[in-house]
PDB file of C-alpha atoms and ligand atoms in Angstrom:
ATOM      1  CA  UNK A  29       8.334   1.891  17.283  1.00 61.00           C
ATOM      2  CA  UNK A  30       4.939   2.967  15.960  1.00 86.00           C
ATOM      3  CA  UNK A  31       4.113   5.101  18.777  1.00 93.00           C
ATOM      4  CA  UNK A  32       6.514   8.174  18.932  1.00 95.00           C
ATOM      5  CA  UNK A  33       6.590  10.694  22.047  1.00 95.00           C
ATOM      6  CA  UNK A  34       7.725  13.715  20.195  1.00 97.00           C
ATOM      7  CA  UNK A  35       7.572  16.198  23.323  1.00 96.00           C
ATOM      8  CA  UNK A  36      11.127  17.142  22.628  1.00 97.00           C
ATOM      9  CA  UNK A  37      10.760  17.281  19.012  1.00 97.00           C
ATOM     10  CA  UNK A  38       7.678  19.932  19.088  1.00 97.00           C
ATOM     11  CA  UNK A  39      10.047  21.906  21.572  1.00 97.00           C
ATOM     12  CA  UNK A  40      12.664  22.102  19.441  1.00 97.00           C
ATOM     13  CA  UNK A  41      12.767  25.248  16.644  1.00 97.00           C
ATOM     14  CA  UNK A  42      10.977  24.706  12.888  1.00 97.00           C
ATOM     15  CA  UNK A  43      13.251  22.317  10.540  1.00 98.00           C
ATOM     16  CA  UNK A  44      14.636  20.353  13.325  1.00 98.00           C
ATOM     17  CA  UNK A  45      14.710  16.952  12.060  1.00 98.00           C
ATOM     18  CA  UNK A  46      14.844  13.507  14.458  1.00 97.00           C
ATOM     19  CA  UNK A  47      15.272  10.171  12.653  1.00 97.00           C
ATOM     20  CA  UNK A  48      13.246   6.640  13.808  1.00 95.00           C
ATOM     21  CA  UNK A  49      14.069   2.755  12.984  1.00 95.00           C
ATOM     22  CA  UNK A  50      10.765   1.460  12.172  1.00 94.00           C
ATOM     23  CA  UNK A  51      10.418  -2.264  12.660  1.00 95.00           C
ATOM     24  CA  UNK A  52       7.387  -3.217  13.791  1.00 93.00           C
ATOM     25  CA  UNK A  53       4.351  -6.048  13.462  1.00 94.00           C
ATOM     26  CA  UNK A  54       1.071  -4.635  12.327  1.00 92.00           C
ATOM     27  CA  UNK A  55      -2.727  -5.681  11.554  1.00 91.00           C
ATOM     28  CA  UNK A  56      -2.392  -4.146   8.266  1.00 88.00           C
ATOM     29  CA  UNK A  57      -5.660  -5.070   6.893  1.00 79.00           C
ATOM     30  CA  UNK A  58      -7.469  -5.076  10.177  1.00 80.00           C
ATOM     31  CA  UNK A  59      -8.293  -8.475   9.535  1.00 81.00           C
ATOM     32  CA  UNK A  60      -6.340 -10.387  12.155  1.00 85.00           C
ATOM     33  CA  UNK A  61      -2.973 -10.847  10.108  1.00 85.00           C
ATOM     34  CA  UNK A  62       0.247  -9.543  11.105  1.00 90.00           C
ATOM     35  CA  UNK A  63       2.551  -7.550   8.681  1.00 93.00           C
ATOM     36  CA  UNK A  64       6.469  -6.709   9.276  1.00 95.00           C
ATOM     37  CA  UNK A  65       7.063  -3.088   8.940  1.00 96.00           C
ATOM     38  CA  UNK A  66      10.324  -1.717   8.433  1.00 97.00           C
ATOM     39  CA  UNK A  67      12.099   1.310   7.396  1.00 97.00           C
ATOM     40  CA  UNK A  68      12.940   4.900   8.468  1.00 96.00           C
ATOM     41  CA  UNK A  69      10.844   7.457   8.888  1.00 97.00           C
ATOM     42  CA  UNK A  70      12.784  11.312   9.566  1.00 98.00           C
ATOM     43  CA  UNK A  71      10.169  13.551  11.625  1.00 98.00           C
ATOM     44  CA  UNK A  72      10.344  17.453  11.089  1.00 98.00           C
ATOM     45  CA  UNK A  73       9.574  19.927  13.025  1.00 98.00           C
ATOM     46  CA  UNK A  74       7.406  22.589  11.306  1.00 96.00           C
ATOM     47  CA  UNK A  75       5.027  25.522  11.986  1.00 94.00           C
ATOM     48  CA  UNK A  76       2.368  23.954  12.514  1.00 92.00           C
ATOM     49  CA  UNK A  77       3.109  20.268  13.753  1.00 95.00           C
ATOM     50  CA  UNK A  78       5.266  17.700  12.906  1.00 97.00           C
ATOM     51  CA  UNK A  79       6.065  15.957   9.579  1.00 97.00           C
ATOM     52  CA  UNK A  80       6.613  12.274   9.002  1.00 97.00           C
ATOM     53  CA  UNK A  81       8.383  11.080   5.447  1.00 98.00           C
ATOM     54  CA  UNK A  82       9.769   7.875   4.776  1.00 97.00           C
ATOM     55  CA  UNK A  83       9.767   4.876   3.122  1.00 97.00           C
ATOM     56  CA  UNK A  84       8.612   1.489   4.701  1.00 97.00           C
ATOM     57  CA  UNK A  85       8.276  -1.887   3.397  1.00 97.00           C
ATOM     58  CA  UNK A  86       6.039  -4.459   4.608  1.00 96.00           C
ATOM     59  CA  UNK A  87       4.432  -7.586   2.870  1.00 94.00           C
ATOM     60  CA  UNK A  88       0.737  -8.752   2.988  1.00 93.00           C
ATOM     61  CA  UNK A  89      -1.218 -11.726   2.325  1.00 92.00           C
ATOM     62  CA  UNK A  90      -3.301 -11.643  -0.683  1.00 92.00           C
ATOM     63  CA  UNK A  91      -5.336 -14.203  -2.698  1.00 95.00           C
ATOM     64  CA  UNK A  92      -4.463 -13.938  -6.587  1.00 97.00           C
ATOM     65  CA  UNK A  93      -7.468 -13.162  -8.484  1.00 96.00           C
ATOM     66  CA  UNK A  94      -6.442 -15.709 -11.386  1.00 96.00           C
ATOM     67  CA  UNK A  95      -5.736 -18.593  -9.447  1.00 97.00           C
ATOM     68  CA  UNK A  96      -6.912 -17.714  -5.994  1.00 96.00           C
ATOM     69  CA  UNK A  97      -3.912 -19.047  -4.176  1.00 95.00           C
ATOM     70  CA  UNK A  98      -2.618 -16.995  -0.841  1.00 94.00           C
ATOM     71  CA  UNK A  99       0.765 -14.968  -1.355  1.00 95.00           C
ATOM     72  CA  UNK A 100       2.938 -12.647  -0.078  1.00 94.00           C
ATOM     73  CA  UNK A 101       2.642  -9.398  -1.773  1.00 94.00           C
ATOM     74  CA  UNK A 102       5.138  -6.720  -1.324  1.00 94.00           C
ATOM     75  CA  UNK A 103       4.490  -3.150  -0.514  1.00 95.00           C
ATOM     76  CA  UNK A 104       6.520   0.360  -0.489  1.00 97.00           C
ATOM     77  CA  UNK A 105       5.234   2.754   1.372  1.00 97.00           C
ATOM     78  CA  UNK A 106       6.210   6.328   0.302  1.00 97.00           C
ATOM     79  CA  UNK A 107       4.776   8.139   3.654  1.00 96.00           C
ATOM     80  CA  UNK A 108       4.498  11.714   3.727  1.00 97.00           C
ATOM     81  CA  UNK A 109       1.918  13.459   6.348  1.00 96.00           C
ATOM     82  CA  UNK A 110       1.849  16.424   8.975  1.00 95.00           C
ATOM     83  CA  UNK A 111       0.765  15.604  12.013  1.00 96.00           C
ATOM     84  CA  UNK A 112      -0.557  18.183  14.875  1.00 96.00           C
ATOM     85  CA  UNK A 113      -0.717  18.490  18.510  1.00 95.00           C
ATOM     86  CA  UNK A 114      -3.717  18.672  19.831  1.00 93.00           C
ATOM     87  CA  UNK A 115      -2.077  20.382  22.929  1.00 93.00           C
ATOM     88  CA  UNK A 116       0.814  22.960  23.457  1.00 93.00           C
ATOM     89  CA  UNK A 117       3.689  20.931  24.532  1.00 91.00           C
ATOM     90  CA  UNK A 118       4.718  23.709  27.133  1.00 90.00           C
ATOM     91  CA  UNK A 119       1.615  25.205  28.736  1.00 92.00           C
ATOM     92  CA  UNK A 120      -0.854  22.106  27.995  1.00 89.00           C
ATOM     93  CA  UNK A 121      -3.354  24.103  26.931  1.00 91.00           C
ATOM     94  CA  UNK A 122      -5.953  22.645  23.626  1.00 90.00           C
ATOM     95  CA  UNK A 123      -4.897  23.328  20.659  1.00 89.00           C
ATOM     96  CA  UNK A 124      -7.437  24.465  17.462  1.00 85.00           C
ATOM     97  CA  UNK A 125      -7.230  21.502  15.025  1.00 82.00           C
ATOM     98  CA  UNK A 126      -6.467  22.921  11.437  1.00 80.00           C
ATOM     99  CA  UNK A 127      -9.632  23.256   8.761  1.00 79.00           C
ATOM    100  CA  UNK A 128      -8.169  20.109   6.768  1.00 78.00           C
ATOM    101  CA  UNK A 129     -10.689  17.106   6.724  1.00 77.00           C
ATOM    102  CA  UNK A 130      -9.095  13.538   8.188  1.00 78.00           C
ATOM    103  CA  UNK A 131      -5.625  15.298   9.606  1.00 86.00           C
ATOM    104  CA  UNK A 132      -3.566  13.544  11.793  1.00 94.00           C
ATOM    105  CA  UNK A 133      -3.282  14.443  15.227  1.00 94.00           C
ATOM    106  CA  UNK A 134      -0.541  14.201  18.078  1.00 96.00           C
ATOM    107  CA  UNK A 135      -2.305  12.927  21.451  1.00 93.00           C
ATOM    108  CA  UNK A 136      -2.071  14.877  24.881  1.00 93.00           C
ATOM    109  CA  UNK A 137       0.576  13.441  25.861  1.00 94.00           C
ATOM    110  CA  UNK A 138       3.005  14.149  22.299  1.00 96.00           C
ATOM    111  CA  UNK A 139       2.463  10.259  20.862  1.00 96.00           C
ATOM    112  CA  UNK A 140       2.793  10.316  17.171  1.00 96.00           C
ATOM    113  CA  UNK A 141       1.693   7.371  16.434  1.00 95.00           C
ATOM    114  CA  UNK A 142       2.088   6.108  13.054  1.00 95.00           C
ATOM    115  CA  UNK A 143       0.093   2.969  12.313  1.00 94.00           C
ATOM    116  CA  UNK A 144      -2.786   4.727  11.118  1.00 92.00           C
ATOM    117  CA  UNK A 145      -1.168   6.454   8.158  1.00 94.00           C
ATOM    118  CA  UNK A 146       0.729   2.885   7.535  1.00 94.00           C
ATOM    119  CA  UNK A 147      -2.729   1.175   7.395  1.00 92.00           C
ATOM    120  CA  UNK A 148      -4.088   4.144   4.944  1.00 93.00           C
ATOM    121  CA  UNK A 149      -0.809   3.928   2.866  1.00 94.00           C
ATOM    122  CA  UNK A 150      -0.749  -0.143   2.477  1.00 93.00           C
ATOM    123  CA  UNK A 151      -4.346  -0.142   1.644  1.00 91.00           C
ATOM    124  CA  UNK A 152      -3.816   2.683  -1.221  1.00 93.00           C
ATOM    125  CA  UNK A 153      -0.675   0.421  -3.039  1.00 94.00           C
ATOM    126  CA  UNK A 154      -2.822  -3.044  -2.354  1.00 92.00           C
ATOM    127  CA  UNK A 155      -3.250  -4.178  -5.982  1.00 92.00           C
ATOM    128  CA  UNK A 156      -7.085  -4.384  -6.723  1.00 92.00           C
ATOM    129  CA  UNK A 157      -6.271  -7.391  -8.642  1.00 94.00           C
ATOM    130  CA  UNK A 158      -3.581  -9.274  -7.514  1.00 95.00           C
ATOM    131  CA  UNK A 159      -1.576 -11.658  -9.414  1.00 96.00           C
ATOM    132  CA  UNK A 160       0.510 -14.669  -7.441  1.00 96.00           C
ATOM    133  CA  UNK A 161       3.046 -13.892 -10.865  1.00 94.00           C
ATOM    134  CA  UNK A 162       2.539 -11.959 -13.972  1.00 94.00           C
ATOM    135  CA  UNK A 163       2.209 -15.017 -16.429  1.00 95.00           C
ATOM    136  CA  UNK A 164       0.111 -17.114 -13.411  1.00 97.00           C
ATOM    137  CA  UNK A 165      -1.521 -20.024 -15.550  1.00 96.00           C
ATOM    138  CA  UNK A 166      -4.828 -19.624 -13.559  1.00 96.00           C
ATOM    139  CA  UNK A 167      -7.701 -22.801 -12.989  1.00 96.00           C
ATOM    140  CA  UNK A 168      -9.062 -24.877 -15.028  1.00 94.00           C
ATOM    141  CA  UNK A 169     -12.401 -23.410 -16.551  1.00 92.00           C
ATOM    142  CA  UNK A 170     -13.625 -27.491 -16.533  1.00 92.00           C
ATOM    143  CA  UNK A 171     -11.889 -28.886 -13.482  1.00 94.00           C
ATOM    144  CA  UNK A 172     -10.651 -25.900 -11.236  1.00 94.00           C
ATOM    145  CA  UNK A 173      -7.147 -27.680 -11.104  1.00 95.00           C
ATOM    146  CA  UNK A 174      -4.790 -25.198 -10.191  1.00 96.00           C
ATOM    147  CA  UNK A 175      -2.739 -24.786 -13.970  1.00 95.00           C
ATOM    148  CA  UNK A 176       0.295 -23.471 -12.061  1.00 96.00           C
ATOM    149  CA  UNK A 177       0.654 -26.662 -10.707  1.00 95.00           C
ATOM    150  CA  UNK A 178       1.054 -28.555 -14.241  1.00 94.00           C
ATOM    151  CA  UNK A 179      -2.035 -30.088 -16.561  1.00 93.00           C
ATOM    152  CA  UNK A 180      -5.189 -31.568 -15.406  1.00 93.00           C
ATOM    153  CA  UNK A 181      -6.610 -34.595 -17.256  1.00 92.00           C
ATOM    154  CA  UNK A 182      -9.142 -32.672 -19.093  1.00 91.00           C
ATOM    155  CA  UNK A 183      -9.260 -32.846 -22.613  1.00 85.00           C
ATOM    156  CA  UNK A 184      -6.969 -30.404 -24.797  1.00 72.00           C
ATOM    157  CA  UNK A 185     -10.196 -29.215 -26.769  1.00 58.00           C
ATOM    158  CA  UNK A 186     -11.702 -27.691 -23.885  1.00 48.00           C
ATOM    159  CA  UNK A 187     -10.058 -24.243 -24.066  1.00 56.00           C
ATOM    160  CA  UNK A 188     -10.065 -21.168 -21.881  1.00 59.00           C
ATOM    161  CA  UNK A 189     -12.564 -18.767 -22.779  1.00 62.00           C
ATOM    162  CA  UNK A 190     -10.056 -16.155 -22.473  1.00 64.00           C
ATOM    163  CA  UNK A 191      -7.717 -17.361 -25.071  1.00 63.00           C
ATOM    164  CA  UNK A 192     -10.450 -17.739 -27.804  1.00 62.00           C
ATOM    165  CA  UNK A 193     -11.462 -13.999 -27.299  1.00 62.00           C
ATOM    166  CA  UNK A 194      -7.849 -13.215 -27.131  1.00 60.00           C
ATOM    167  CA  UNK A 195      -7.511 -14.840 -30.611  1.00 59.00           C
ATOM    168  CA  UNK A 196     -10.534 -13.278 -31.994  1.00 60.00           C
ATOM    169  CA  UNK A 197      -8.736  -9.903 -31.684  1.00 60.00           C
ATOM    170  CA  UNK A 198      -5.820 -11.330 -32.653  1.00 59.00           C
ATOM    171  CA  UNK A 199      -7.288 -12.211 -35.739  1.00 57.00           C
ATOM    172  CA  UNK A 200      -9.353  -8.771 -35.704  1.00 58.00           C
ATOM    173  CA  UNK A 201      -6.324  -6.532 -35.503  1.00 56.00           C
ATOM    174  CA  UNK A 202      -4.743  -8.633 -38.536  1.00 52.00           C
ATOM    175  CA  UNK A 203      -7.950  -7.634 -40.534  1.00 48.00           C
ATOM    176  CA  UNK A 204      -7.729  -4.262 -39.652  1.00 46.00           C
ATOM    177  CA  UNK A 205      -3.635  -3.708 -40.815  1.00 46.00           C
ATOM    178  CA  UNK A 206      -4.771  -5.483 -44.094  1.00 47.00           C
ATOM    179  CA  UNK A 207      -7.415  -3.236 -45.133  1.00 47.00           C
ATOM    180  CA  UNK A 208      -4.965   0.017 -43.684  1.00 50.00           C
ATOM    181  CA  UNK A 209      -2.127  -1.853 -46.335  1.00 48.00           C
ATOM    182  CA  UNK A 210      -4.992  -2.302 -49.246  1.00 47.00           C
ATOM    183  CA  UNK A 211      -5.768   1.708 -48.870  1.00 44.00           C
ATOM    184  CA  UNK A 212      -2.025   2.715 -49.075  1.00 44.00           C
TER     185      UNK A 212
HETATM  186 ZN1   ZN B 343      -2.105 -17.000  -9.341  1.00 96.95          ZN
HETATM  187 ZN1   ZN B 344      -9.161 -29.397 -15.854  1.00 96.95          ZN
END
């Protein structure tokens, strides 16, 4: 359950605590894909509103930025936001939101809902460049043959442009612990 009526929760006296099953499908990304969230989230009543902490888990599709494949990338969200009610659970009067920018609110009828701090969350832990494996082998500078997938035909002198660089400061740092040796 995303949506949570909490009308018995903001009732209840400050520090009372209620805990939620999440397992849910979401558009994560807002991009048409569905995501699998689960976990547990413990609500808490407090002066002011409600708080929501918990961890979820969920998985997204991303393309790796070495090889540009599709996977599944894990993600852990550590949740942890107060939430207030926009009106007084007993008289139903309005309630003055709080001077915080972006807060999240409970609706007029006591829904928490939750999928908007899950989207915010996911998209904060979303690798910026995301890698299908941490040794992923990449394309083919010559070919674009996916290297994960074994060796293309091209020939063994045409070399990644990456590795040579890598080798020039390879060979760079060598020079540099010589000459610190030589001064000892
Ligand atoms: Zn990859
Ligand atoms: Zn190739």
């Amino acid at each position: 359950m995303m949506q949570l009526n909490v009308s018995q929760l903001l009732k209840a006296s400050i520090g009372s605590i209620r805990n939620y099953e999440v397992s849910e499908i979401i558009d994560i990304a807002g991009d048409g894909s569905s995501s699998l969230v689960q976990g547990e989230v413990r609500l808490m009543r407090t002066d002011r509103g409600i708080l929501a902490k918990g961890t979820l888990h969920t998985e997204v599709e991303v393309t790796c930025s070495r090889c540009l494949s599709l996977f599944s990338c894990p993600l852990a969200l550590n949740i942890e936001e107060e939430y207030f009610p926009t009106t007084d659970v007993v008289s139903g009067a309005f309630l003055p939101m709080p001077d915080e920018p972006s807060c999240f609110t409970i609706d007029e009828h006591h829904v928490l809902d939750l999928t908007e701090v899950i989207c915010q969350y996911a998209l904060l832990v979303i690798p910026m460049k995301p890698l299908c494996r941490e040794d992923c082998a990449g394309l083919c500078p010559n070919c674009g043959h996916n290297l994960n997938h074994g060796a293309c035909d091209c020939p063994p002198q045409a070399t990644d442009p990456r590795w040579s660089e890598l080798s020039k400061l390879a060979l760079a740092s060598d020079v540099s612990v010589n000459k610190r040796k030589g001064t000892e």
